[in-house]
């Protein structure tokens, strides 16, 4: 089946991110397709490249990035939700005159239209949130 | 009680379960609905629980500087989002009647909500 994940919980604040990550791995391990992970609402914080959790905790941002790169799963971050929460890629950072950027590949800033498209295109869109 | 959904289900059902000012759930849920409609999808909206309070007339921007959602709700018709349902039970539990709401809506009983959810290929809950 073709799956997609919508993640709306911030990492380390809620279980949502941990659960979504495990679900994503399970989907892939079963041989299904994971068409994309879409990060919306507080879920956009999962794309914060500067996240530096203590070493004895899972590094959720890195884990998403690894999953995205190794399995070729697009990691799509809602641009409107991201920008207002301080999550900008280098292009947006320079457009807004900011000194640094907080989102980098394999995460990509994209529009909400992608979420609707994913939901209608896939067999299952599974939501994880607080 | 009118129980049948005589309206054709849309491509997408957006369920809104939060009031306007405490969190950004309502605003971001409405954004998803507007974007889907702008891309030509037929969108149905269902206000449930506390989400019903978003429709109470006289809503303003939040006193703490939040943007408020009433102006967005007023734009729904412009985006051709005309299927607006409210959870019947939420209306009565909040002491509201249809006449208290800023837009024409249709109250749905629990079993009609079940069928509305089942009838849409995509449901997003905020």
PDB file of C-alpha atoms in Angstrom:
ATOM      1  CA  UNK A   1       0.000   0.000   0.000  1.00  0.00           C
ATOM      2  CA  UNK A   2       0.965   3.606  -0.413  1.00  0.00           C
ATOM      3  CA  UNK A   3       1.198   5.363   2.921  1.00  0.00           C
ATOM      4  CA  UNK A   4       1.857   8.923   3.989  1.00  0.00           C
ATOM      5  CA  UNK A   5       2.357  10.317   7.460  1.00  0.00           C
ATOM      6  CA  UNK A   6       1.129  13.641   8.836  1.00  0.00           C
ATOM      7  CA  UNK A   7       3.052  14.611  11.951  1.00  0.00           C
ATOM      8  CA  UNK A   8       1.724  17.490  14.053  1.00  0.00           C
ATOM      9  CA  UNK A   9       3.532  17.023  17.365  1.00  0.00           C
ATOM     10  CA  UNK A  10       6.818  18.680  18.327  1.00  0.00           C
ATOM     11  CA  UNK A  11       9.723  16.361  19.145  1.00  0.00           C
ATOM     12  CA  UNK A  12      10.418  15.808  22.852  1.00  0.00           C
ATOM     13  CA  UNK A  13       7.151  17.527  23.807  1.00  0.00           C
ATOM     14  CA  UNK A  14       4.872  14.694  22.780  1.00  0.00           C
ATOM     15  CA  UNK A  15       5.031  11.029  22.001  1.00  0.00           C
ATOM     16  CA  UNK A  16       3.763  11.720  18.479  1.00  0.00           C
ATOM     17  CA  UNK A  17       7.172  12.048  16.862  1.00  0.00           C
ATOM     18  CA  UNK A  18       8.542   8.825  18.409  1.00  0.00           C
ATOM     19  CA  UNK A  19       5.430   6.907  17.381  1.00  0.00           C
ATOM     20  CA  UNK A  20       5.396   8.318  13.867  1.00  0.00           C
ATOM     21  CA  UNK A  21       9.028   7.376  13.366  1.00  0.00           C
ATOM     22  CA  UNK A  22       8.413   3.795  14.472  1.00  0.00           C
ATOM     23  CA  UNK A  23       5.352   3.577  12.309  1.00  0.00           C
ATOM     24  CA  UNK A  24       7.341   4.875   9.337  1.00  0.00           C
ATOM     25  CA  UNK A  25      10.005   2.203   9.857  1.00  0.00           C
ATOM     26  CA  UNK A  26       7.355  -0.495  10.194  1.00  0.00           C
ATOM     27  CA  UNK A  27       5.655   0.596   6.970  1.00  0.00           C
ATOM     28  CA  UNK A  28       8.949   0.362   5.104  1.00  0.00           C
ATOM     29  CA  UNK A  29       9.959  -2.924   6.768  1.00  0.00           C
ATOM     30  CA  UNK A  30       6.716  -4.487   5.562  1.00  0.00           C
ATOM     31  CA  UNK A  31       7.546  -3.518   2.017  1.00  0.00           C
ATOM     32  CA  UNK A  32       4.955  -0.761   1.658  1.00  0.00           C
ATOM     33  CA  UNK A  33       5.679   2.550   0.042  1.00  0.00           C
ATOM     34  CA  UNK A  34       5.977   5.620   2.226  1.00  0.00           C
ATOM     35  CA  UNK A  35       5.222   8.444  -0.183  1.00  0.00           C
ATOM     36  CA  UNK A  36       6.147  11.261   2.191  1.00  0.00           C
ATOM     37  CA  UNK A  37       6.126  12.523   5.727  1.00  0.00           C
ATOM     38  CA  UNK A  38       4.386  15.880   6.052  1.00  0.00           C
ATOM     39  CA  UNK A  39       5.209  18.077   9.054  1.00  0.00           C
ATOM     40  CA  UNK A  40       2.523  20.546  10.098  1.00  0.00           C
ATOM     41  CA  UNK A  41       1.492  22.530  13.176  1.00  0.00           C
ATOM     42  CA  UNK A  42       4.117  21.997  15.937  1.00  0.00           C
ATOM     43  CA  UNK A  43       5.386  19.011  13.960  1.00  0.00           C
ATOM     44  CA  UNK A  44       7.522  21.421  11.945  1.00  0.00           C
ATOM     45  CA  UNK A  45       9.954  21.477  14.887  1.00  0.00           C
ATOM     46  CA  UNK A  46      11.017  17.972  13.854  1.00  0.00           C
ATOM     47  CA  UNK A  47      12.938  19.689  11.056  1.00  0.00           C
ATOM     48  CA  UNK A  48      15.021  21.899  13.377  1.00  0.00           C
ATOM     49  CA  UNK A  49      18.574  21.170  12.266  1.00  0.00           C
ATOM     50  CA  UNK A  50      20.020  22.752  15.417  1.00  0.00           C
ATOM     51  CA  UNK A  51      18.210  20.339  17.742  1.00  0.00           C
ATOM     52  CA  UNK A  52      20.761  18.993  20.195  1.00  0.00           C
ATOM     53  CA  UNK A  53      19.195  16.498  22.572  1.00  0.00           C
ATOM     54  CA  UNK A  54      21.275  14.879  25.327  1.00  0.00           C
ATOM     55  CA  UNK A  55      23.251  11.892  24.079  1.00  0.00           C
ATOM     56  CA  UNK A  56      21.201   9.344  26.000  1.00  0.00           C
ATOM     57  CA  UNK A  57      18.017  10.332  24.150  1.00  0.00           C
ATOM     58  CA  UNK A  58      17.064   9.393  20.613  1.00  0.00           C
ATOM     59  CA  UNK A  59      17.952  12.131  18.145  1.00  0.00           C
ATOM     60  CA  UNK A  60      14.620  12.515  16.413  1.00  0.00           C
ATOM     61  CA  UNK A  61      15.646  15.122  13.860  1.00  0.00           C
ATOM     62  CA  UNK A  62      18.596  13.025  12.711  1.00  0.00           C
ATOM     63  CA  UNK A  63      16.433   9.906  12.723  1.00  0.00           C
ATOM     64  CA  UNK A  64      13.952  11.531  10.346  1.00  0.00           C
ATOM     65  CA  UNK A  65      16.765  12.731   8.116  1.00  0.00           C
ATOM     66  CA  UNK A  66      18.274   9.238   7.968  1.00  0.00           C
ATOM     67  CA  UNK A  67      14.915   7.685   7.191  1.00  0.00           C
ATOM     68  CA  UNK A  68      14.333  10.264   4.472  1.00  0.00           C
ATOM     69  CA  UNK A  69      17.705   9.800   2.817  1.00  0.00           C
ATOM     70  CA  UNK A  70      18.010   6.039   3.102  1.00  0.00           C
ATOM     71  CA  UNK A  71      14.532   5.246   1.871  1.00  0.00           C
ATOM     72  CA  UNK A  72      14.083   8.165  -0.433  1.00  0.00           C
ATOM     73  CA  UNK A  73      11.086   9.458   1.508  1.00  0.00           C
ATOM     74  CA  UNK A  74      10.360  13.167   0.969  1.00  0.00           C
ATOM     75  CA  UNK A  75      10.265  15.081   4.253  1.00  0.00           C
ATOM     76  CA  UNK A  76       7.886  17.920   3.537  1.00  0.00           C
ATOM     77  CA  UNK A  77       7.544  20.782   5.992  1.00  0.00           C
ATOM     78  CA  UNK A  78       4.668  23.255   5.741  1.00  0.00           C
ATOM     79  CA  UNK A  79       6.319  26.550   4.924  1.00  0.00           C
ATOM     80  CA  UNK A  80       3.698  28.777   6.582  1.00  0.00           C
ATOM     81  CA  UNK A  81       3.717  26.799   9.831  1.00  0.00           C
ATOM     82  CA  UNK A  82       7.537  26.639   9.756  1.00  0.00           C
ATOM     83  CA  UNK A  83       8.314  30.292   9.091  1.00  0.00           C
ATOM     84  CA  UNK A  84       6.224  31.635  11.925  1.00  0.00           C
ATOM     85  CA  UNK A  85       7.953  29.183  14.268  1.00  0.00           C
ATOM     86  CA  UNK A  86      11.452  30.211  13.225  1.00  0.00           C
ATOM     87  CA  UNK A  87      12.174  27.289  10.913  1.00  0.00           C
ATOM     88  CA  UNK A  88      13.746  28.629   7.740  1.00  0.00           C
ATOM     89  CA  UNK A  89      15.920  27.055   5.085  1.00  0.00           C
ATOM     90  CA  UNK A  90      18.833  29.071   3.713  1.00  0.00           C
ATOM     91  CA  UNK A  91      16.747  30.581   0.941  1.00  0.00           C
ATOM     92  CA  UNK A  92      14.021  31.791   3.282  1.00  0.00           C
ATOM     93  CA  UNK A  93      16.609  32.970   5.793  1.00  0.00           C
ATOM     94  CA  UNK A  94      18.257  35.223   3.254  1.00  0.00           C
ATOM     95  CA  UNK A  95      14.881  36.384   1.956  1.00  0.00           C
ATOM     96  CA  UNK A  96      13.934  37.439   5.485  1.00  0.00           C
ATOM     97  CA  UNK A  97      17.348  38.877   6.312  1.00  0.00           C
ATOM     98  CA  UNK A  98      18.169  36.272   8.956  1.00  0.00           C
ATOM     99  CA  UNK A  99      21.749  35.411   9.862  1.00  0.00           C
ATOM    100  CA  UNK A 100      21.313  31.639   9.963  1.00  0.00           C
ATOM    101  CA  UNK A 101      19.030  28.924   8.737  1.00  0.00           C
ATOM    102  CA  UNK A 102      17.353  26.211  10.777  1.00  0.00           C
ATOM    103  CA  UNK A 103      16.108  23.756   8.149  1.00  0.00           C
ATOM    104  CA  UNK A 104      18.232  21.849   5.671  1.00  0.00           C
ATOM    105  CA  UNK A 105      17.952  18.910   3.283  1.00  0.00           C
ATOM    106  CA  UNK A 106      16.572  16.285   3.289  1.00  0.00           C
ATOM    107  CA  UNK A 107      13.784  18.347   4.848  1.00  0.00           C
ATOM    108  CA  UNK A 108      12.117  20.636   2.332  1.00  0.00           C
ATOM    109  CA  UNK A 109       9.787  23.562   2.881  1.00  0.00           C
ATOM    110  CA  UNK A 110       6.655  23.178   0.852  1.00  0.00           C
ATOM    111  CA  UNK A 111       3.011  24.233   0.736  1.00  0.00           C
ATOM    112  CA  UNK A 112      -0.097  22.761   2.294  1.00  0.00           C
ATOM    113  CA  UNK A 113      -1.298  21.805  -1.164  1.00  0.00           C
ATOM    114  CA  UNK A 114       1.205  18.939  -0.927  1.00  0.00           C
ATOM    115  CA  UNK A 115      -0.570  17.601   2.147  1.00  0.00           C
ATOM    116  CA  UNK A 116      -3.941  17.560   0.429  1.00  0.00           C
ATOM    117  CA  UNK A 117      -2.425  15.973  -2.636  1.00  0.00           C
ATOM    118  CA  UNK A 118      -0.713  13.299  -0.523  1.00  0.00           C
ATOM    119  CA  UNK A 119      -3.879  12.532   1.386  1.00  0.00           C
ATOM    120  CA  UNK A 120      -5.867  12.040  -1.780  1.00  0.00           C
ATOM    121  CA  UNK A 121      -3.144  10.162  -3.655  1.00  0.00           C
ATOM    122  CA  UNK A 122      -2.172   7.623  -0.990  1.00  0.00           C
ATOM    123  CA  UNK A 123      -4.141   4.640   0.255  1.00  0.00           C
ATOM    124  CA  UNK A 124      -3.605   5.763   3.843  1.00  0.00           C
ATOM    125  CA  UNK A 125      -2.647   9.067   5.431  1.00  0.00           C
ATOM    126  CA  UNK A 126      -1.887   8.401   9.082  1.00  0.00           C
ATOM    127  CA  UNK A 127      -1.838  11.350  11.479  1.00  0.00           C
ATOM    128  CA  UNK A 128       0.289  11.597  14.621  1.00  0.00           C
ATOM    129  CA  UNK A 129      -0.338  14.499  16.957  1.00  0.00           C
ATOM    130  CA  UNK A 130      -0.450  15.456  20.606  1.00  0.00           C
TER     131      UNK A 130
ATOM    132  CA  UNK B   1     -34.503  14.562  13.078  1.00  0.00           C
ATOM    133  CA  UNK B   2     -33.093  14.917   9.614  1.00  0.00           C
ATOM    134  CA  UNK B   3     -30.477  12.224   9.540  1.00  0.00           C
ATOM    135  CA  UNK B   4     -29.564  11.799   5.899  1.00  0.00           C
ATOM    136  CA  UNK B   5     -26.618  13.639   4.431  1.00  0.00           C
ATOM    137  CA  UNK B   6     -28.433  14.960   1.420  1.00  0.00           C
ATOM    138  CA  UNK B   7     -25.387  17.005   0.505  1.00  0.00           C
ATOM    139  CA  UNK B   8     -22.865  15.407  -1.738  1.00  0.00           C
ATOM    140  CA  UNK B   9     -19.695  14.595   0.209  1.00  0.00           C
ATOM    141  CA  UNK B  10     -16.616  16.540  -0.823  1.00  0.00           C
ATOM    142  CA  UNK B  11     -13.092  15.326  -1.550  1.00  0.00           C
ATOM    143  CA  UNK B  12     -11.958  16.324   1.884  1.00  0.00           C
ATOM    144  CA  UNK B  13     -13.504  16.694   5.321  1.00  0.00           C
ATOM    145  CA  UNK B  14     -11.748  19.018   7.733  1.00  0.00           C
ATOM    146  CA  UNK B  15     -12.781  18.531  11.359  1.00  0.00           C
ATOM    147  CA  UNK B  16     -12.158  21.472  13.685  1.00  0.00           C
ATOM    148  CA  UNK B  17     -12.205  20.699  17.369  1.00  0.00           C
ATOM    149  CA  UNK B  18     -10.543  23.694  18.977  1.00  0.00           C
ATOM    150  CA  UNK B  19     -11.733  27.187  19.824  1.00  0.00           C
ATOM    151  CA  UNK B  20     -10.154  30.274  18.280  1.00  0.00           C
ATOM    152  CA  UNK B  21      -7.621  31.709  20.712  1.00  0.00           C
ATOM    153  CA  UNK B  22      -6.064  29.127  23.008  1.00  0.00           C
ATOM    154  CA  UNK B  23      -4.034  27.310  20.349  1.00  0.00           C
ATOM    155  CA  UNK B  24      -3.291  27.568  16.644  1.00  0.00           C
ATOM    156  CA  UNK B  25      -5.173  24.348  15.810  1.00  0.00           C
ATOM    157  CA  UNK B  26      -8.228  26.161  14.484  1.00  0.00           C
ATOM    158  CA  UNK B  27      -6.253  28.592  12.361  1.00  0.00           C
ATOM    159  CA  UNK B  28      -4.008  25.955  10.900  1.00  0.00           C
ATOM    160  CA  UNK B  29      -6.956  23.664  10.268  1.00  0.00           C
ATOM    161  CA  UNK B  30      -8.768  26.434   8.412  1.00  0.00           C
ATOM    162  CA  UNK B  31      -5.602  27.136   6.422  1.00  0.00           C
ATOM    163  CA  UNK B  32      -5.582  23.518   5.261  1.00  0.00           C
ATOM    164  CA  UNK B  33      -9.227  23.809   4.222  1.00  0.00           C
ATOM    165  CA  UNK B  34      -8.640  27.048   2.300  1.00  0.00           C
ATOM    166  CA  UNK B  35      -5.587  25.703   0.503  1.00  0.00           C
ATOM    167  CA  UNK B  36      -7.436  22.547  -0.519  1.00  0.00           C
ATOM    168  CA  UNK B  37     -10.304  24.659  -1.824  1.00  0.00           C
ATOM    169  CA  UNK B  38      -7.903  26.961  -3.661  1.00  0.00           C
ATOM    170  CA  UNK B  39      -6.554  23.865  -5.414  1.00  0.00           C
ATOM    171  CA  UNK B  40     -10.061  23.049  -6.586  1.00  0.00           C
ATOM    172  CA  UNK B  41     -10.934  20.379  -4.034  1.00  0.00           C
ATOM    173  CA  UNK B  42     -14.439  20.207  -2.623  1.00  0.00           C
ATOM    174  CA  UNK B  43     -14.084  20.795   1.095  1.00  0.00           C
ATOM    175  CA  UNK B  44     -16.574  20.050   3.856  1.00  0.00           C
ATOM    176  CA  UNK B  45     -16.049  21.514   7.322  1.00  0.00           C
ATOM    177  CA  UNK B  46     -17.252  19.943  10.531  1.00  0.00           C
ATOM    178  CA  UNK B  47     -17.019  21.895  13.787  1.00  0.00           C
ATOM    179  CA  UNK B  48     -16.964  19.589  16.779  1.00  0.00           C
ATOM    180  CA  UNK B  49     -16.689  20.071  20.522  1.00  0.00           C
ATOM    181  CA  UNK B  50     -15.116  23.361  21.484  1.00  0.00           C
ATOM    182  CA  UNK B  51     -14.555  24.057  17.786  1.00  0.00           C
ATOM    183  CA  UNK B  52     -18.193  25.121  17.564  1.00  0.00           C
ATOM    184  CA  UNK B  53     -17.306  28.221  19.582  1.00  0.00           C
ATOM    185  CA  UNK B  54     -15.341  29.529  16.591  1.00  0.00           C
ATOM    186  CA  UNK B  55     -18.651  30.244  14.896  1.00  0.00           C
ATOM    187  CA  UNK B  56     -20.213  32.335  17.645  1.00  0.00           C
ATOM    188  CA  UNK B  57     -21.049  35.797  16.317  1.00  0.00           C
ATOM    189  CA  UNK B  58     -19.011  38.795  17.416  1.00  0.00           C
ATOM    190  CA  UNK B  59     -15.653  36.998  17.522  1.00  0.00           C
ATOM    191  CA  UNK B  60     -12.731  39.371  17.582  1.00  0.00           C
ATOM    192  CA  UNK B  61      -8.989  39.091  17.465  1.00  0.00           C
ATOM    193  CA  UNK B  62      -7.602  37.601  20.668  1.00  0.00           C
ATOM    194  CA  UNK B  63      -6.957  40.123  23.444  1.00  0.00           C
ATOM    195  CA  UNK B  64      -3.343  38.952  23.557  1.00  0.00           C
ATOM    196  CA  UNK B  65      -2.685  39.937  19.977  1.00  0.00           C
ATOM    197  CA  UNK B  66      -3.695  36.721  18.242  1.00  0.00           C
ATOM    198  CA  UNK B  67      -4.968  37.199  14.748  1.00  0.00           C
ATOM    199  CA  UNK B  68      -8.449  35.736  15.251  1.00  0.00           C
ATOM    200  CA  UNK B  69     -10.317  33.466  12.890  1.00  0.00           C
ATOM    201  CA  UNK B  70     -13.609  35.229  12.180  1.00  0.00           C
ATOM    202  CA  UNK B  71     -12.239  37.016   9.073  1.00  0.00           C
ATOM    203  CA  UNK B  72     -11.081  33.640   7.734  1.00  0.00           C
ATOM    204  CA  UNK B  73     -14.474  32.095   8.381  1.00  0.00           C
ATOM    205  CA  UNK B  74     -16.091  34.970   6.517  1.00  0.00           C
ATOM    206  CA  UNK B  75     -13.957  34.110   3.492  1.00  0.00           C
ATOM    207  CA  UNK B  76     -15.110  30.487   3.287  1.00  0.00           C
ATOM    208  CA  UNK B  77     -17.892  31.289   0.825  1.00  0.00           C
ATOM    209  CA  UNK B  78     -15.398  33.025  -1.457  1.00  0.00           C
ATOM    210  CA  UNK B  79     -13.468  29.755  -1.562  1.00  0.00           C
ATOM    211  CA  UNK B  80     -16.685  27.857  -2.331  1.00  0.00           C
ATOM    212  CA  UNK B  81     -16.606  26.102   1.020  1.00  0.00           C
ATOM    213  CA  UNK B  82     -20.297  25.926   1.681  1.00  0.00           C
ATOM    214  CA  UNK B  83     -20.744  22.610   3.442  1.00  0.00           C
ATOM    215  CA  UNK B  84     -20.551  23.640   7.075  1.00  0.00           C
ATOM    216  CA  UNK B  85     -21.619  21.123   9.668  1.00  0.00           C
ATOM    217  CA  UNK B  86     -21.690  21.485  13.438  1.00  0.00           C
ATOM    218  CA  UNK B  87     -21.889  18.751  16.011  1.00  0.00           C
ATOM    219  CA  UNK B  88     -25.387  18.911  17.399  1.00  0.00           C
ATOM    220  CA  UNK B  89     -24.334  17.700  20.817  1.00  0.00           C
ATOM    221  CA  UNK B  90     -21.585  20.311  21.087  1.00  0.00           C
ATOM    222  CA  UNK B  91     -24.049  23.087  20.322  1.00  0.00           C
ATOM    223  CA  UNK B  92     -26.323  22.071  23.147  1.00  0.00           C
ATOM    224  CA  UNK B  93     -23.520  21.344  25.591  1.00  0.00           C
ATOM    225  CA  UNK B  94     -22.169  24.855  25.005  1.00  0.00           C
ATOM    226  CA  UNK B  95     -25.657  26.308  25.370  1.00  0.00           C
ATOM    227  CA  UNK B  96     -25.703  27.536  21.786  1.00  0.00           C
ATOM    228  CA  UNK B  97     -28.358  27.506  19.103  1.00  0.00           C
ATOM    229  CA  UNK B  98     -27.946  27.757  15.336  1.00  0.00           C
ATOM    230  CA  UNK B  99     -29.040  31.404  15.557  1.00  0.00           C
ATOM    231  CA  UNK B 100     -25.946  32.240  17.632  1.00  0.00           C
ATOM    232  CA  UNK B 101     -23.620  31.297  14.794  1.00  0.00           C
ATOM    233  CA  UNK B 102     -22.139  33.695  12.251  1.00  0.00           C
ATOM    234  CA  UNK B 103     -22.610  31.384   9.256  1.00  0.00           C
ATOM    235  CA  UNK B 104     -25.391  29.129   8.057  1.00  0.00           C
ATOM    236  CA  UNK B 105     -24.551  25.661   9.313  1.00  0.00           C
ATOM    237  CA  UNK B 106     -26.238  22.336   9.564  1.00  0.00           C
ATOM    238  CA  UNK B 107     -26.259  20.464  12.900  1.00  0.00           C
ATOM    239  CA  UNK B 108     -25.341  16.788  12.663  1.00  0.00           C
ATOM    240  CA  UNK B 109     -26.213  14.096  15.181  1.00  0.00           C
ATOM    241  CA  UNK B 110     -23.552  11.555  16.156  1.00  0.00           C
ATOM    242  CA  UNK B 111     -24.595   8.920  13.654  1.00  0.00           C
ATOM    243  CA  UNK B 112     -24.694  11.449  10.804  1.00  0.00           C
ATOM    244  CA  UNK B 113     -21.156  12.449  11.756  1.00  0.00           C
ATOM    245  CA  UNK B 114     -20.110   8.828  11.429  1.00  0.00           C
ATOM    246  CA  UNK B 115     -21.511   8.730   7.940  1.00  0.00           C
ATOM    247  CA  UNK B 116     -19.973  12.063   6.983  1.00  0.00           C
ATOM    248  CA  UNK B 117     -16.544  10.792   8.025  1.00  0.00           C
ATOM    249  CA  UNK B 118     -17.034   7.519   6.155  1.00  0.00           C
ATOM    250  CA  UNK B 119     -18.211   9.313   3.006  1.00  0.00           C
ATOM    251  CA  UNK B 120     -15.057  11.411   2.540  1.00  0.00           C
ATOM    252  CA  UNK B 121     -11.934   9.944   0.981  1.00  0.00           C
ATOM    253  CA  UNK B 122      -9.740  12.175   3.150  1.00  0.00           C
ATOM    254  CA  UNK B 123     -10.370  13.454   6.672  1.00  0.00           C
ATOM    255  CA  UNK B 124      -8.028  15.864   8.443  1.00  0.00           C
ATOM    256  CA  UNK B 125      -8.654  16.540  12.122  1.00  0.00           C
ATOM    257  CA  UNK B 126      -7.395  19.642  13.892  1.00  0.00           C
TER     258      UNK B 126
END
